[in-house]
Amino acid sequence: MITMKDIVREGHPILNHSAKDVSIPPTEQDIETLKKMIQFIKNSQDEKIAEEYELRAGVGLAAPQIGLSKRMIAVHFEDFNNQLYSDGYFNPKIVSHSVEFTYLSSGEGCLSVDREVAGYVPRYARITVSAINLAGEHVKLRLRGYAAIVFQHEIDHLNGVMFYDRINKQEPFLIPEHAKACDVD
Ligand code: 4LI
Ligand code: NI
């Protein structure tokens, strides 16, 4: 099972590199890795398991965060409409996005970043993602709000981009133009 000791922390160069496409159909090993990543995210949200293994809670994980430079992400969360997103994706790609931006009003955290970085992270308010899911199906996801933010955060990891790279250095809490806040809880 994946635990925090497998999670690569900021400063490791793999987090600043673009990850390689996964060959399709994915190998049994890539499928196994992605299943383990989903399970880690689920475990991290389970109070008992998280306490026992000292896991920090997250809703998404990208393969570079476990030291694998491959284009794979795992997510497990419910959005505001109680829609469940719980799957793994190979080669996810943002194929279109809104002009409008959004940002998490509480800021963003990352399992690879052991400190709080304050500020708004501008994200597209709506995106369409094409990917191959864990079941091997070609999928097109239309995402908005929190779901759109989580997928953009994880896809950024595949491109060597950290959330704080997107925070305005001069004015971390500057509200991006054409943006509406995204409140969680
Ligand atoms: C416990 C059990 C307050 C502060 C609110 C916790 C189950 C921050 C938010 C969770 C913040 C669960 C989260 C992300 C933020 C903050 C990620 C708690 C886990 C909230 C997920 C990828 C950014 C995603 C909303 C600096 C590890 N996750 N909170 N950001 N939750 N969680 N991100 N922001 N301020 N990060 O961090 O998985 S996109 Cl589900
Ligand atoms: Ni992250």
CSV table of C-alpha atoms and ligand atoms in Angstrom, one decimal:
chain,number,residue,atom,x,y,z
A,1,MET,CA,0.0,0.0,0.0
A,2,ILE,CA,1.1,3.6,-0.6
A,3,THR,CA,1.9,5.6,2.5
A,4,MET,CA,3.3,9.1,3.1
A,5,LYS,CA,6.9,7.7,2.8
A,6,ASP,CA,6.1,7.1,-0.9
A,7,ILE,CA,5.0,10.7,-1.5
A,8,VAL,CA,7.7,12.8,-3.2
A,9,ARG,CA,8.0,16.2,-1.6
A,10,GLU,CA,8.7,19.6,-3.2
A,11,GLY,CA,12.3,20.1,-4.1
A,12,HIS,CA,12.4,16.7,-5.9
A,13,PRO,CA,13.0,17.4,-9.6
A,14,ILE,CA,10.4,14.9,-10.8
A,15,LEU,CA,7.8,17.4,-9.6
A,16,ASN,CA,9.1,20.0,-12.0
A,17,HIS,CA,9.3,17.8,-15.1
A,18,SER,CA,6.7,16.9,-17.7
A,19,ALA,CA,5.5,13.3,-17.3
A,20,LYS,CA,5.5,10.8,-20.2
A,21,ASP,CA,2.3,9.6,-21.9
A,22,VAL,CA,1.2,6.1,-20.9
A,23,SER,CA,1.0,3.6,-23.8
A,24,ILE,CA,-2.6,2.6,-24.5
A,25,PRO,CA,-3.8,0.0,-23.7
A,26,PRO,CA,-2.1,0.4,-20.3
A,27,THR,CA,0.0,-2.4,-19.0
A,28,GLU,CA,-1.3,-4.5,-16.1
A,29,GLN,CA,1.4,-2.9,-14.0
A,30,ASP,CA,0.2,0.7,-14.8
A,31,ILE,CA,-3.4,-0.4,-14.0
A,32,GLU,CA,-2.2,-1.8,-10.7
A,33,THR,CA,-0.3,1.4,-9.8
A,34,LEU,CA,-3.4,3.5,-10.6
A,35,LYS,CA,-5.5,1.3,-8.4
A,36,LYS,CA,-3.1,1.7,-5.6
A,37,MET,CA,-3.2,5.5,-6.0
A,38,ILE,CA,-7.0,5.5,-5.8
A,39,GLN,CA,-6.8,3.3,-2.7
A,40,PHE,CA,-4.3,5.7,-1.1
A,41,ILE,CA,-6.7,8.6,-1.6
A,42,LYS,CA,-9.6,6.6,-0.2
A,43,ASN,CA,-7.5,5.6,2.8
A,44,SER,CA,-6.3,9.1,3.4
A,45,GLN,CA,-10.0,10.1,3.9
A,46,ASP,CA,-10.8,7.2,6.2
A,47,GLU,CA,-10.3,8.5,9.8
A,48,LYS,CA,-9.2,5.2,11.2
A,49,ILE,CA,-6.9,4.2,8.4
A,50,ALA,CA,-5.4,7.7,8.1
A,51,GLU,CA,-4.7,7.8,11.8
A,52,GLU,CA,-3.1,4.3,11.9
A,53,TYR,CA,-0.8,5.0,8.9
A,54,GLU,CA,-0.4,8.7,9.5
A,55,LEU,CA,-1.9,9.7,6.2
A,56,ARG,CA,-2.6,13.3,5.3
A,57,ALA,CA,-6.0,13.7,3.6
A,58,GLY,CA,-6.2,14.5,-0.1
A,59,VAL,CA,-8.7,14.2,-2.9
A,60,GLY,CA,-6.3,13.7,-5.8
A,61,LEU,CA,-2.9,12.3,-6.5
A,62,ALA,CA,-0.7,12.3,-9.6
A,63,ALA,CA,1.9,9.6,-10.5
A,64,PRO,CA,4.9,12.0,-10.3
A,65,GLN,CA,4.0,12.5,-6.6
A,66,ILE,CA,4.9,8.8,-6.0
A,67,GLY,CA,8.1,9.2,-8.1
A,68,LEU,CA,6.6,7.9,-11.4
A,69,SER,CA,7.0,10.2,-14.3
A,70,LYS,CA,3.8,8.9,-16.1
A,71,ARG,CA,0.6,10.7,-17.1
A,72,MET,CA,-1.7,9.1,-14.6
A,73,ILE,CA,-3.9,10.7,-11.9
A,74,ALA,CA,-6.3,9.4,-9.3
A,75,VAL,CA,-9.2,11.2,-7.7
A,76,HIS,CA,-11.8,10.5,-5.0
A,77,PHE,CA,-14.2,13.2,-3.8
A,78,GLU,CA,-17.8,14.4,-4.0
A,79,ASP,CA,-18.6,17.7,-5.4
A,80,PHE,CA,-21.3,20.1,-4.2
A,81,ASN,CA,-24.0,18.3,-6.1
A,82,ASN,CA,-23.0,15.1,-4.3
A,83,GLN,CA,-21.6,13.7,-7.5
A,84,LEU,CA,-18.9,11.2,-6.8
A,85,TYR,CA,-15.6,11.3,-8.7
A,86,SER,CA,-13.7,8.2,-7.9
A,87,ASP,CA,-11.5,6.9,-10.7
A,88,GLY,CA,-8.1,6.8,-12.2
A,89,TYR,CA,-7.2,8.3,-15.5
A,90,PHE,CA,-4.5,7.7,-18.1
A,91,ASN,CA,-3.3,10.6,-20.3
A,92,PRO,CA,-5.8,13.2,-19.1
A,93,LYS,CA,-6.0,16.2,-21.3
A,94,ILE,CA,-7.8,19.5,-21.0
A,95,VAL,CA,-9.4,19.8,-24.5
A,96,SER,CA,-11.4,23.0,-23.8
A,97,HIS,CA,-11.9,25.5,-21.0
A,98,SER,CA,-14.0,28.5,-20.1
A,99,VAL,CA,-12.8,32.1,-20.4
A,100,GLU,CA,-13.9,32.6,-16.8
A,101,PHE,CA,-11.7,31.7,-13.9
A,102,THR,CA,-12.3,30.4,-10.4
A,103,TYR,CA,-10.2,29.8,-7.3
A,104,LEU,CA,-10.6,28.0,-4.0
A,105,SER,CA,-11.4,30.7,-1.4
A,106,SER,CA,-9.5,28.8,1.2
A,107,GLY,CA,-6.4,28.3,-1.0
A,108,GLU,CA,-5.0,25.0,-2.1
A,109,GLY,CA,-2.9,22.3,-0.4
A,110,CYS,CA,-0.8,19.5,-1.8
A,111,LEU,CA,0.4,16.2,-0.4
A,112,SER,CA,3.8,17.0,-1.7
A,113,VAL,CA,4.0,20.4,0.1
A,114,ASP,CA,4.5,20.2,3.8
A,115,ARG,CA,3.7,23.9,4.5
A,116,GLU,CA,0.9,26.2,4.0
A,117,VAL,CA,1.2,28.5,1.0
A,118,ALA,CA,-1.3,31.3,1.2
A,119,GLY,CA,-3.0,32.8,-1.8
A,120,TYR,CA,-5.5,32.3,-4.5
A,121,VAL,CA,-4.7,29.8,-7.3
A,122,PRO,CA,-6.4,30.9,-10.5
A,123,ARG,CA,-8.1,28.0,-12.3
A,124,TYR,CA,-10.4,27.7,-15.3
A,125,ALA,CA,-14.0,27.7,-14.0
A,126,ARG,CA,-15.0,25.0,-16.5
A,127,ILE,CA,-13.0,22.4,-18.3
A,128,THR,CA,-13.5,19.4,-20.6
A,129,VAL,CA,-11.1,16.6,-19.9
A,130,SER,CA,-10.5,13.7,-22.3
A,131,ALA,CA,-8.8,10.6,-20.8
A,132,ILE,CA,-8.8,6.8,-20.6
A,133,ASN,CA,-10.3,5.7,-17.3
A,134,LEU,CA,-9.3,2.7,-15.1
A,135,ALA,CA,-11.8,0.5,-17.0
A,136,GLY,CA,-10.0,1.4,-20.2
A,137,GLU,CA,-12.8,3.5,-21.6
A,138,HIS,CA,-12.3,6.7,-23.5
A,139,VAL,CA,-14.1,9.4,-21.5
A,140,LYS,CA,-14.9,13.1,-21.8
A,141,LEU,CA,-15.6,14.8,-18.5
A,142,ARG,CA,-17.3,18.1,-18.3
A,143,LEU,CA,-16.2,19.7,-15.0
A,144,ARG,CA,-17.0,22.9,-13.1
A,145,GLY,CA,-16.2,24.4,-9.7
A,146,TYR,CA,-14.4,22.2,-7.2
A,147,ALA,CA,-14.1,19.2,-9.6
A,148,ALA,CA,-12.5,21.4,-12.3
A,149,ILE,CA,-10.1,22.8,-9.7
A,150,VAL,CA,-9.0,19.3,-8.5
A,151,PHE,CA,-8.5,18.0,-12.0
A,152,GLN,CA,-6.5,21.1,-13.0
A,153,HIS,CA,-4.3,20.7,-9.9
A,154,GLU,CA,-3.5,17.1,-10.7
A,155,ILE,CA,-3.0,17.6,-14.4
A,156,ASP,CA,-0.6,20.5,-13.5
A,157,HIS,CA,1.6,17.8,-11.7
A,158,LEU,CA,1.9,16.0,-15.0
A,159,ASN,CA,3.2,19.2,-16.5
A,160,GLY,CA,5.7,19.9,-13.7
A,161,VAL,CA,3.6,22.8,-12.3
A,162,MET,CA,3.0,23.3,-8.6
A,163,PHE,CA,-0.1,25.2,-7.3
A,164,TYR,CA,2.0,27.9,-5.8
A,165,ASP,CA,3.6,28.6,-9.2
A,166,ARG,CA,0.2,30.1,-10.1
A,167,ILE,CA,-0.2,32.4,-7.1
A,168,ASN,CA,0.5,36.0,-7.8
A,169,LYS,CA,3.9,36.7,-6.1
A,170,GLN,CA,3.3,40.4,-5.5
A,171,GLU,CA,-0.3,40.0,-4.3
A,172,PRO,CA,-1.2,36.4,-3.3
A,173,PHE,CA,-4.8,37.3,-2.6
A,174,LEU,CA,-5.4,39.3,-5.8
A,175,ILE,CA,-8.7,38.1,-7.3
A,176,PRO,CA,-8.0,37.0,-10.8
A,177,GLU,CA,-9.9,38.9,-13.6
A,178,HIS,CA,-13.1,37.2,-14.8
A,179,ALA,CA,-13.2,35.0,-11.7
A,180,LYS,CA,-15.8,33.8,-9.2
A,181,ALA,CA,-14.7,32.3,-5.9
A,182,CYS,CA,-15.3,28.6,-5.2
A,183,ASP,CA,-16.2,27.9,-1.6
A,184,VAL,CA,-15.9,24.4,-0.1
A,185,ASP,CA,-17.9,23.3,3.0
B,1,4LI,C1,-10.1,15.3,5.9
B,1,4LI,C2,-10.9,14.2,5.5
B,1,4LI,C3,-9.3,24.8,4.0
B,1,4LI,C4,-8.0,24.9,3.8
B,1,4LI,C5,-10.2,24.3,3.1
B,1,4LI,C6,-9.8,16.3,5.0
B,1,4LI,C7,-11.3,14.1,4.2
B,1,4LI,C8,-7.4,24.5,2.5
B,1,4LI,C9,-9.7,23.9,1.8
B,1,4LI,C10,-10.3,16.2,3.7
B,1,4LI,C11,-8.3,24.1,1.5
B,1,4LI,C12,-11.0,15.1,3.3
B,1,4LI,C13,-8.2,20.1,0.2
B,1,4LI,C14,-7.1,20.8,-1.7
B,1,4LI,C15,-7.7,22.4,-0.1
B,1,4LI,C16,-6.0,24.7,2.3
B,1,4LI,C17,-5.8,18.0,-2.5
B,1,4LI,C18,-9.8,18.6,3.2
B,1,4LI,C19,-8.9,16.8,1.7
B,1,4LI,C20,-9.7,19.5,2.1
B,1,4LI,C21,-8.8,17.7,0.6
B,1,4LI,C22,-6.1,19.0,-4.8
B,1,4LI,C23,-6.3,21.4,-3.9
B,1,4LI,C24,-6.6,19.0,-3.4
B,1,4LI,C25,-10.7,23.5,0.8
B,1,4LI,C26,-4.1,26.2,2.2
B,1,4LI,C27,-4.1,17.6,-0.9
B,1,4LI,N1,-7.6,19.8,-0.9
B,1,4LI,N2,-8.2,21.4,0.6
B,1,4LI,N3,-7.1,22.1,-1.3
B,1,4LI,N4,-9.9,17.2,2.7
B,1,4LI,N5,-8.8,19.2,1.0
B,1,4LI,N6,-6.5,20.4,-2.9
B,1,4LI,N7,-7.8,23.7,0.3
B,1,4LI,N8,-5.5,25.9,2.4
B,1,4LI,N9,-4.8,18.5,-1.7
B,1,4LI,O1,-5.3,23.7,1.9
B,1,4LI,O2,-6.1,16.9,-2.5
B,1,4LI,S1,-6.7,20.6,-5.4
B,1,4LI,CL1,-11.6,14.9,1.7
B,2,NI,NI,-0.6,18.3,-5.5
